[in-house]
Coordinates of C-alpha atoms in Angstrom, one line a residue:
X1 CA -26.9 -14.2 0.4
X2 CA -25.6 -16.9 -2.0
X3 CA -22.6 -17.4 -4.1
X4 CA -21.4 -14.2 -6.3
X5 CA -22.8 -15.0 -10.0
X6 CA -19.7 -15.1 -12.5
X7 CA -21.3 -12.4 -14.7
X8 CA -22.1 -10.0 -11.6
X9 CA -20.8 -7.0 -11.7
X10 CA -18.7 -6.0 -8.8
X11 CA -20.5 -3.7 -6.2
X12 CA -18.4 -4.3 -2.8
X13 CA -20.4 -1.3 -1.5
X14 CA -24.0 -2.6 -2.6
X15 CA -26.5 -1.6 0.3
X16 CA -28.1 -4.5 0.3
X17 CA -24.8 -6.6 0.6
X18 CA -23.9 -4.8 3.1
X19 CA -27.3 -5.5 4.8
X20 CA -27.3 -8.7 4.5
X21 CA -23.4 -9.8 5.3
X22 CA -23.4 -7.3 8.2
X23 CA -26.2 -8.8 9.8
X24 CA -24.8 -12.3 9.3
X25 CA -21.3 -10.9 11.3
X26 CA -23.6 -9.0 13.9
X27 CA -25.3 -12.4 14.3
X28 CA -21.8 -14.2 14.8
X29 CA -20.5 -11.7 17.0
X30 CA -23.4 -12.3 19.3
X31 CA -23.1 -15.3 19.4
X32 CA -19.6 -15.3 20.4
X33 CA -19.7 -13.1 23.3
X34 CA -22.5 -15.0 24.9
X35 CA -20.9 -17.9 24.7
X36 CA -17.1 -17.1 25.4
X37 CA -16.7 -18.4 28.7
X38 CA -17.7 -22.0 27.4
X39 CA -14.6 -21.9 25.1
X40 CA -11.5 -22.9 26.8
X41 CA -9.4 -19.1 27.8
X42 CA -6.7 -20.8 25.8
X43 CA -6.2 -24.4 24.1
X44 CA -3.9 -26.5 26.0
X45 CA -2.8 -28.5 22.8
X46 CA -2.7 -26.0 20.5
X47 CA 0.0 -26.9 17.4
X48 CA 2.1 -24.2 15.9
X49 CA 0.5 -24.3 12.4
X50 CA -2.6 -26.1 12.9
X51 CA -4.4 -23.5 10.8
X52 CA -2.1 -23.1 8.2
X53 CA -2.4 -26.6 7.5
X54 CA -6.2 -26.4 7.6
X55 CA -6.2 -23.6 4.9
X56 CA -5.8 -23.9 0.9
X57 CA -3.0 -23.1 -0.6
X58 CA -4.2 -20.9 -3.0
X59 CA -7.7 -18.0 -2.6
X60 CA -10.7 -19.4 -4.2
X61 CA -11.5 -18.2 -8.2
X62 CA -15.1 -17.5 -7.1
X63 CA -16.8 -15.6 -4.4
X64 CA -18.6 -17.7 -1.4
X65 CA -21.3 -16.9 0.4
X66 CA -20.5 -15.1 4.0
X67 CA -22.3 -18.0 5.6
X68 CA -19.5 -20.4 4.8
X69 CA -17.1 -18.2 5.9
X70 CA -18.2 -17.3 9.2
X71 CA -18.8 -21.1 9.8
X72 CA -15.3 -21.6 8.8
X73 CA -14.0 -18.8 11.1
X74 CA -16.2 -20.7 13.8
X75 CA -15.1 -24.2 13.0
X76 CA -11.1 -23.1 12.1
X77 CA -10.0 -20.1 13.9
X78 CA -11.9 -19.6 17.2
X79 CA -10.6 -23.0 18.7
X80 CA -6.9 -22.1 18.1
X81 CA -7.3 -18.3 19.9
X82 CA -7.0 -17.0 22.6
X83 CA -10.2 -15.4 24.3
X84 CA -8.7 -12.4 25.5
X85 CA -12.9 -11.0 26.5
X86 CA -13.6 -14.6 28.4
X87 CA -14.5 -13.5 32.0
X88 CA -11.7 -15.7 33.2
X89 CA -8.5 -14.1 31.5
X90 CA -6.2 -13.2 33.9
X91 CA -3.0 -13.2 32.2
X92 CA -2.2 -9.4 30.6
X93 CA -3.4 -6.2 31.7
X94 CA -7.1 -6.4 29.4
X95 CA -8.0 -5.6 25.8
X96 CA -11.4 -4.3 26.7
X97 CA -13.9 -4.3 23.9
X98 CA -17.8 -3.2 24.1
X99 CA -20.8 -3.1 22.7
X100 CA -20.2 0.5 21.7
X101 CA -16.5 0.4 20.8
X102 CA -17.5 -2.6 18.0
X103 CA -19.6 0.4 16.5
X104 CA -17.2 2.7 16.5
X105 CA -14.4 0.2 15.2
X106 CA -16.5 0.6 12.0
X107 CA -15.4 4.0 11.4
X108 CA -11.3 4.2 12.2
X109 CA -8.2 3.7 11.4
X110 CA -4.1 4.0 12.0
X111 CA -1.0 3.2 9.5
X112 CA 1.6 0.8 8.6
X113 CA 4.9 0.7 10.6
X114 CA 6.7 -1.8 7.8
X115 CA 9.2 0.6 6.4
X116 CA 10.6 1.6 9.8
X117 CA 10.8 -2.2 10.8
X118 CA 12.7 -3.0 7.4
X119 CA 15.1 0.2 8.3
X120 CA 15.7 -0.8 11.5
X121 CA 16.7 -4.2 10.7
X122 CA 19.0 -3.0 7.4
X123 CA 20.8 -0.7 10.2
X124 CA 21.4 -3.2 12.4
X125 CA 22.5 -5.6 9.5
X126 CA 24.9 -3.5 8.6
X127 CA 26.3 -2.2 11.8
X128 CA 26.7 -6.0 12.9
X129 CA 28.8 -6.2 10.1
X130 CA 31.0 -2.9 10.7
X131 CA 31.7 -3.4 14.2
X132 CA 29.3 -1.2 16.1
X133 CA 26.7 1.5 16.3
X134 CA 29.3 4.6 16.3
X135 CA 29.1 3.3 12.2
X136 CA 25.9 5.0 12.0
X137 CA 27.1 8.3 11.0
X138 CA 28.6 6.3 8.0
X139 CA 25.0 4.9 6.5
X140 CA 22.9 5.8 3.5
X141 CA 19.9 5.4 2.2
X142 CA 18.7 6.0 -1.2
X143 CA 15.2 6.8 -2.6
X144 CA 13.9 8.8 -5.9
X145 CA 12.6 12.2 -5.9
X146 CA 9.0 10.0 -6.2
X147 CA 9.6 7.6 -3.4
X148 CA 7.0 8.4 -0.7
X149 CA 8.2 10.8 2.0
X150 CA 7.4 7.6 4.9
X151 CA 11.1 7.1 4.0
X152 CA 12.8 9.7 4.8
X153 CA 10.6 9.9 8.3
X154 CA 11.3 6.1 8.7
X155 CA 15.0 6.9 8.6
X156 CA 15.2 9.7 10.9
X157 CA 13.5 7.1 13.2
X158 CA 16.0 4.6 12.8
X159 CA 18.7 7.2 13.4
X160 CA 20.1 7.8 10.1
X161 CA 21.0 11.7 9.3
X162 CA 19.2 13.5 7.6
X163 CA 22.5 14.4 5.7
X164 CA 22.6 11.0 4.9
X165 CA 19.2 10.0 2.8
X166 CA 19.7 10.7 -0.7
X167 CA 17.2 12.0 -2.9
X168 CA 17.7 10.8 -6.6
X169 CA 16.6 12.7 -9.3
X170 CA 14.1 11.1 -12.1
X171 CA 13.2 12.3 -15.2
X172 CA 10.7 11.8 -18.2
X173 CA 12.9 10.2 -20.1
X174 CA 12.8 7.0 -17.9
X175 CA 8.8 8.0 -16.8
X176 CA 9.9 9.2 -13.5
X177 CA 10.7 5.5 -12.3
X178 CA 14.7 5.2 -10.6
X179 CA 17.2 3.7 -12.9
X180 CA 20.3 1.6 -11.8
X181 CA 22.5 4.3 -13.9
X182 CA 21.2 6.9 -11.0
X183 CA 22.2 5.2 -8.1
X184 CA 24.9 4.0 -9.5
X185 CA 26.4 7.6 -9.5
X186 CA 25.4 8.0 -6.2
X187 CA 26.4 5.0 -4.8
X188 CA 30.0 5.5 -6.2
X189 CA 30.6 9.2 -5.5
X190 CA 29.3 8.3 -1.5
X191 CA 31.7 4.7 -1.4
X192 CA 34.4 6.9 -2.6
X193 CA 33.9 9.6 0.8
X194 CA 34.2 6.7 3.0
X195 CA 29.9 6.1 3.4
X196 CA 28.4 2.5 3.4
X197 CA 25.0 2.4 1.2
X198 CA 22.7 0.6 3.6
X199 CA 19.2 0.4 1.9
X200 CA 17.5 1.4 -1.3
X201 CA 13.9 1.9 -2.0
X202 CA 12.1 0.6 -5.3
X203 CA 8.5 1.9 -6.4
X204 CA 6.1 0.3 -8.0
X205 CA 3.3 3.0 -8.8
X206 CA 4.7 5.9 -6.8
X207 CA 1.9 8.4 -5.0
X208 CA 2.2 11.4 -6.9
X209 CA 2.4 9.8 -10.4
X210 CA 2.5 6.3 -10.7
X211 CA 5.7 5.9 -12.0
X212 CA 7.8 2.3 -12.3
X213 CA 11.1 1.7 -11.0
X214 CA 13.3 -0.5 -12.9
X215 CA 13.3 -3.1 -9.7
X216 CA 15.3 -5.5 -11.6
X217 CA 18.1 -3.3 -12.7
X218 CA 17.9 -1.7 -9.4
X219 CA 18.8 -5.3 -7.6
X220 CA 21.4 -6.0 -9.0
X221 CA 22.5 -3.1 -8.6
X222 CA 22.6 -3.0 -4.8
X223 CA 23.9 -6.4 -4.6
X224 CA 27.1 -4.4 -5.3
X225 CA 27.5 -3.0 -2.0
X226 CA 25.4 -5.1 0.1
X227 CA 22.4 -2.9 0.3
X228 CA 19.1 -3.9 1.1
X229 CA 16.6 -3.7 -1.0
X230 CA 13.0 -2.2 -0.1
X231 CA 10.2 -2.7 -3.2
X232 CA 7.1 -0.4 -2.4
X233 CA 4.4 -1.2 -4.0
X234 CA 1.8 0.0 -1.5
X235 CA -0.9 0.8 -4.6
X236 CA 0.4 -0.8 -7.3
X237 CA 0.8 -4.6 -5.4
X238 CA -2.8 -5.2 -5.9
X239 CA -2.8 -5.2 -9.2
X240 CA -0.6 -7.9 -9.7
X241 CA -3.4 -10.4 -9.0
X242 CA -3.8 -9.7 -12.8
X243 CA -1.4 -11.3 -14.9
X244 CA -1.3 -8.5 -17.0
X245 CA 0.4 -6.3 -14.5
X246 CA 3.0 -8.7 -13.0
X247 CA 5.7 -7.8 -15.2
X248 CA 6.5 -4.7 -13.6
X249 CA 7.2 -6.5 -10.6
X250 CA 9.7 -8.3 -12.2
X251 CA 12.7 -8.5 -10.1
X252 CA 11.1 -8.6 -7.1
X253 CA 12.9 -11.5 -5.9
X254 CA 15.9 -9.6 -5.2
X255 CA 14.3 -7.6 -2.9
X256 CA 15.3 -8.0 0.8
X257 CA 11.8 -6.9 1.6
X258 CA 8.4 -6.0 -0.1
X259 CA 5.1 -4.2 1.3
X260 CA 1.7 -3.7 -0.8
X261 CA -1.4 -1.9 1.1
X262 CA -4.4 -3.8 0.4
X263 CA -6.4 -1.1 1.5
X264 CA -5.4 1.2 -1.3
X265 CA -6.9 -1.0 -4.0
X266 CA -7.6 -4.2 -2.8
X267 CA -11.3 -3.5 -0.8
X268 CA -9.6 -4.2 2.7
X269 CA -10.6 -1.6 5.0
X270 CA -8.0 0.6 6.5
X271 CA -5.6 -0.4 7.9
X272 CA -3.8 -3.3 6.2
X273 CA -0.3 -3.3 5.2
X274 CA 1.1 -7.0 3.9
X275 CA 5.1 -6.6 5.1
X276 CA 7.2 -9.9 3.1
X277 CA 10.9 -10.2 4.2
X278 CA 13.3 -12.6 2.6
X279 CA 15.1 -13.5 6.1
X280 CA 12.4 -13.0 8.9
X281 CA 15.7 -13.2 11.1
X282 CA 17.2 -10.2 10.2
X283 CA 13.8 -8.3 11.3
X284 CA 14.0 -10.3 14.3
X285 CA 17.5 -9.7 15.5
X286 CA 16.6 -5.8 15.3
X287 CA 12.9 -6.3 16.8
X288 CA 13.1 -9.0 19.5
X289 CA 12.6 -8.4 23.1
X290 CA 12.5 -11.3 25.8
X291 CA 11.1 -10.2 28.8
X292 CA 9.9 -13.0 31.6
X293 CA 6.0 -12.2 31.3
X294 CA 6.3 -12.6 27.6
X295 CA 8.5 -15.8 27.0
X296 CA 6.4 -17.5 24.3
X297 CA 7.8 -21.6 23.7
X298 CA 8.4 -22.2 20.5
X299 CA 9.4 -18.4 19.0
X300 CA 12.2 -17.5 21.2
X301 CA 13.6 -16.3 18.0
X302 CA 10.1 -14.7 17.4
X303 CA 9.3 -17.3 14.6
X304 CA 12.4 -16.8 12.3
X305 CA 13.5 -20.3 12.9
X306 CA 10.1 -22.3 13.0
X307 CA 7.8 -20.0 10.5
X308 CA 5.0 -22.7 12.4
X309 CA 5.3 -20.4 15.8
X310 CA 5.6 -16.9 14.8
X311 CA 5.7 -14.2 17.9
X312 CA 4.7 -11.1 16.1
X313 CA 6.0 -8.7 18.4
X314 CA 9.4 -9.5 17.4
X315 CA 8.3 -8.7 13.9
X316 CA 7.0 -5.0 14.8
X317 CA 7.2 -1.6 16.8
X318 CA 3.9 -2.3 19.4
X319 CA 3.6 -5.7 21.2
X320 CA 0.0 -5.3 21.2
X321 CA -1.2 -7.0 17.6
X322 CA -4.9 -6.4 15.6
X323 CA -6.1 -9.5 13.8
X324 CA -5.8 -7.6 10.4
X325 CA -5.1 -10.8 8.6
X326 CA -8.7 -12.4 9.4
X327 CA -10.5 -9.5 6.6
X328 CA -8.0 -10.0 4.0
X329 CA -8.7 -13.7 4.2
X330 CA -12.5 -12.9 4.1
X331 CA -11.7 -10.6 1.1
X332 CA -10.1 -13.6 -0.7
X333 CA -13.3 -15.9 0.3
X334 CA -16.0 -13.3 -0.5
X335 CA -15.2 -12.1 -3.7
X336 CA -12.7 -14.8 -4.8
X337 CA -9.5 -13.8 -7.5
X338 CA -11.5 -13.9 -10.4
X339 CA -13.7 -10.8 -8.6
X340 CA -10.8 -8.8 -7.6
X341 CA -9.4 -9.3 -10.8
X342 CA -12.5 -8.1 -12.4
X343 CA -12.5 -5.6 -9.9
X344 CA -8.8 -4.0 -10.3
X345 CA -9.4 -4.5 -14.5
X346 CA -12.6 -2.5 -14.1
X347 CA -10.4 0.6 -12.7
X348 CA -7.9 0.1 -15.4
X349 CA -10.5 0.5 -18.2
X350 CA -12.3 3.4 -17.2
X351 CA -8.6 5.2 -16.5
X352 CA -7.5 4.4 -19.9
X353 CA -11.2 6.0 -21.2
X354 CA -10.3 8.7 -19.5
X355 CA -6.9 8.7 -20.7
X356 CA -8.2 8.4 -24.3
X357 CA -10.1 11.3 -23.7
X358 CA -7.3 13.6 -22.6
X359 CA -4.8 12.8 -25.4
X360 CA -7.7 13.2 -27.9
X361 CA -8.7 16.8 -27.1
X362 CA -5.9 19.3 -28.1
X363 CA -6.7 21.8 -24.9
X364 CA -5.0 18.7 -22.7
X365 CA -2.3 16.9 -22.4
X366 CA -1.0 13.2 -20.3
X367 CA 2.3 14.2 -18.6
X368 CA 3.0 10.5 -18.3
X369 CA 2.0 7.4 -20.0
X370 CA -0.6 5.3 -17.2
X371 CA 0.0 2.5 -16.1
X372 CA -2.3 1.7 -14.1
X373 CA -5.5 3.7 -12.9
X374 CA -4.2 7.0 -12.2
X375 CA -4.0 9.6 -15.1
X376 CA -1.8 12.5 -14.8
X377 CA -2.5 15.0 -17.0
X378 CA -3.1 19.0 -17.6
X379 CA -4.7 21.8 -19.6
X380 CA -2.0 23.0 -21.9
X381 CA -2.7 26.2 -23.4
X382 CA -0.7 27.7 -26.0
X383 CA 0.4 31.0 -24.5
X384 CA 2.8 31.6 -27.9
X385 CA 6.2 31.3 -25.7
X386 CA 8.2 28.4 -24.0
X387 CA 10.0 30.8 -21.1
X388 CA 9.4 30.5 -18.0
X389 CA 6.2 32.9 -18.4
X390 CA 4.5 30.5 -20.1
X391 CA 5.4 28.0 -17.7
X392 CA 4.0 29.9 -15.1
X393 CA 0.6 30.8 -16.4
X394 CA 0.3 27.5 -17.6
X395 CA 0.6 26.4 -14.2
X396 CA -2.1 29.1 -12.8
X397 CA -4.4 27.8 -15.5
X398 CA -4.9 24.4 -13.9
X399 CA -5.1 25.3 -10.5
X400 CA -7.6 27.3 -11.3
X401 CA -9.1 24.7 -13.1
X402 CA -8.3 22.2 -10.2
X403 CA -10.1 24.7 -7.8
X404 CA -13.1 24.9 -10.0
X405 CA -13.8 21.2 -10.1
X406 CA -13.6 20.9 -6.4
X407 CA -15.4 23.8 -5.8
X408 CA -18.4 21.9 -7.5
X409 CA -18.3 19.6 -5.0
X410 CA -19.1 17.1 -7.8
X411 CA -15.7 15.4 -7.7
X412 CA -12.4 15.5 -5.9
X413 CA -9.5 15.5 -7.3
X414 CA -5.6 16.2 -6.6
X415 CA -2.5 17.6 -8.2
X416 CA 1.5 17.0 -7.8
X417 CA 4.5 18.9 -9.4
X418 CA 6.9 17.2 -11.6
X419 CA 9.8 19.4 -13.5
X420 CA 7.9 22.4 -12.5
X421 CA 5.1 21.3 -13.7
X422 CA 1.4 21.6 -11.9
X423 CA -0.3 18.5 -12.9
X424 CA -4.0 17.1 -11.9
X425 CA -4.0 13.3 -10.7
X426 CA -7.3 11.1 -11.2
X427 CA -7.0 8.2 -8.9
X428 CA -9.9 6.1 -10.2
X429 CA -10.3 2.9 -7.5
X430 CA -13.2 3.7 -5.6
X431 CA -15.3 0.7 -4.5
X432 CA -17.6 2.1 -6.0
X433 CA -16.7 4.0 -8.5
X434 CA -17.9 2.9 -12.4
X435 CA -16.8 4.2 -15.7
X436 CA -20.0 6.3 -15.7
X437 CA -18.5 8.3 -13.1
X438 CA -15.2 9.0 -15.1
X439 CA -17.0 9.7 -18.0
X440 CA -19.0 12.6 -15.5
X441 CA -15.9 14.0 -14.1
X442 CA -14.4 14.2 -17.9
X443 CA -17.4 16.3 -18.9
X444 CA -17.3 18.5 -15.4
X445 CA -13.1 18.6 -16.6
X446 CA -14.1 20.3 -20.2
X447 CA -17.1 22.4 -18.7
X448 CA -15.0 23.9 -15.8
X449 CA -11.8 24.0 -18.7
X450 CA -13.9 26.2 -21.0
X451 CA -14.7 28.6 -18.4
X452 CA -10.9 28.9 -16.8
X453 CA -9.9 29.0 -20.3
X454 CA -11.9 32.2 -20.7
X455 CA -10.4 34.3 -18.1
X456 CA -6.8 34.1 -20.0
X457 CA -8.1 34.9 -23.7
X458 CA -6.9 38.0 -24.9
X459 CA -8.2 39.7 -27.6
X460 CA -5.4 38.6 -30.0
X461 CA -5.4 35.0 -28.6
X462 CA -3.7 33.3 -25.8

């Protein structure tokens, strides 16, 4: 294992890489454990900060070697923990770990609790500043009709009403993404019935079709009224390590808070959701909790005050916390920007060959212009009407033809209804996924089209 080559091509799943780095980790891990009663359980001296100050500012341009970052890890990190599997922690009820269980840690996962925390501390922002929690009844929150549906579950969490979310229509004149004109109406018609808007969301590459907000417009917007002001850019926030793709991000610093999820496009194993807020005290004064057997000196305020001494558990639902922000780091160090540019522009490509592809044969059509690597599109056969009829069969048509490429079991693939329309999604960001394997799926597409295509010919045409 050596440095990545500049001209490599990207293969985060390559067997032998995975060989070869996994053995060096196994190697570390050993190591580790065999040795973890000669570290001290915890440092006495330990700094607030110390290994913020030892780390760059900024993620290397090139991949390193996994060598140098393990020795880093060893050299940086272990002295400043503490060794919850040394044989002489006593403090907490234990955090077992095994032999067995590091196997197994290989194959799961759990989700990302960052929308709830933001709600929870927009409510009680809000509430502080009408004078108590009867005010509840009185709170909104607003969301598109593309937002993803953790909102409106993160609400009911936080104790909002279900009567009280608002679900705001998009259209295809904007490309599906929420305009300030839209909330606007909304805003006014619920201000004028006595409601306080509490908290918008923003999208950034929304689930079911990748559509853009206008965060911008949207800020200022809520400024208004007060509102906070959630940007989601779960999928699309990887891409912005490109320059080319910042843009739609513009705005962003009007946002109250902002979440990406590196492990949608950004090789980080599940889970890891990246949660920024623009006053950690606000998630704080919702969150905290200062029981005796937790008192932590430094963070009574759980870190809002002195971003040095953080307490996490004031920042969250669990108290318990995974390291998640060690593999992002080792993201950063193993491939370096310039491969996870590489990487994210590679995705981009082959969904705009695809996309090419679509708009170029006249049995297709793209429902909305992509943005980034997802491609919505759909068989559009002319049935000789525009009712609803057409609509309809139109509709039958690709499911069918959504069924049939599954059925193959040569490619997966997913739909999502916009305006009544049934529309096929191709997510292209798989580790390993190359433009060869568009270019397959586009020729199982027209195969499996032909022969859908077939069942609805009539002997005077379509």
């Amino acid at each position: 294992m050596g440095s990545l080559p500049l001209d490599a091509p990207m293969k985060p799943l390559d067997p032998h890489a995975i060989a070869g780095d996994s053995q060096a980790i196994l190697e570390f891990l050993a190591e580790y454990y065999h040795d973890v009663d000669k570290y001290p359980v915890r440092a006495a001296d330990l700094e607030p900060g110390r290994v913020r100050k030892l780390l760059p500012e900024a993620a290397p341009e090139h991949g390193e070697p996994m060598e140098h970052i393990l020795e880093d890890v060893r050299r940086d990190i272990l002295p400043g923990l503490t060794h919850w599997q040394s044989p002489r922690f006593f403090a907490f009820f234990p955090m077992n770990a095994s032999s067995a269980g590091l196997a197994g840690e290989m194959l799961s996962g759990s989700t990302c609790e960052a929308v709830a925390c933001t709600l929870a501390a927009a409510r009680d922002r809000a509430l502080g500043r009408l004078g108590g929690h009867e005010a509840i009844a009185r709170l909104v929150v607003y969301a598109s009709d593309q937002t993803h549906a953790t909102f409106q579950k993160g609400a009911r969490l936080v104790g909002i009403p279900s009567s009280n979310f608002r679900v705001i229509r998009t259209s295809a004149a904007s490309g599906y993404g929420l305009t300030a004109e839209a909330v606007r109406a909304a805003v006014d018609r619920d201000v004028g019935l006595g409601l306080v808007p509490l908290y918008l969301c923003a999208t950034v590459g929304t689930t079911g079709l990748g559509a853009v907000d206008h965060v911008r417009e949207l800020g200022e917007e809520a400024r208004r009224h007060g509102m906070w002001v959630h940007l989601d850019a779960a999928y699309a926030g990887s891409a912005a390590i490109c320059p080319e793709f910042q843009d739609y991000l513009d705005g962003a610093e009007l946002a109250d808070s902002v979440s990406m999820n590196p492990h949608k496009w950004f090789l980080t194993n599940m889970d890891c959701c990246c949660l920024w807020v623009a006053r950690p005290r606000d998630l704080t004064s919702a969150l905290s909790t200062d029981p005796e057997y937790l008192k932590n000196v430094g963070a009574d305020d759980g870190g809002a005050g002195n971003p040095a001494a953080i307490d996490y558990k004031d920042w969250q639902i669990s108290m318990s916390r995974r390291f998640r922000a060690i593999k992002l780091w080792v993201i950063l160090r193993r491939y370096g920007a310039a491969g996870m540019r590489a990487h994210i522009r590679r995705h981009v490509a082959a969904a705009k060959w695809f996309e090419q592809r679509v708009a170029a044969d006249e049995r297709f059509e793209v429902v909305v212009p992509r943005r980034f690597s997802l491609v919505c599109f759909r068989l559009a056969p002319r049935f000789g009407r525009d009712d609803d009829d057409g609509d309809d069969a139109t509709n039958h048509v690709n499911r069918d033809l959504l069924a049939a490429v599954n059925a193959s079991g040569r490619a997966f693939i997913t739909h999502f209804v916009v305006d009544g329309k049934f529309v096929i999604r191709l997510a292209v960001g798989g580790a390993s996924t190359e433009l060869q394997h568009v270019m397959e799926v586009w020729d199982l597409l027209q195969g499996k089209a032909a022969e859908v295509l077939q069942h609805y010919v009539k002997p005077n045409g379509l």
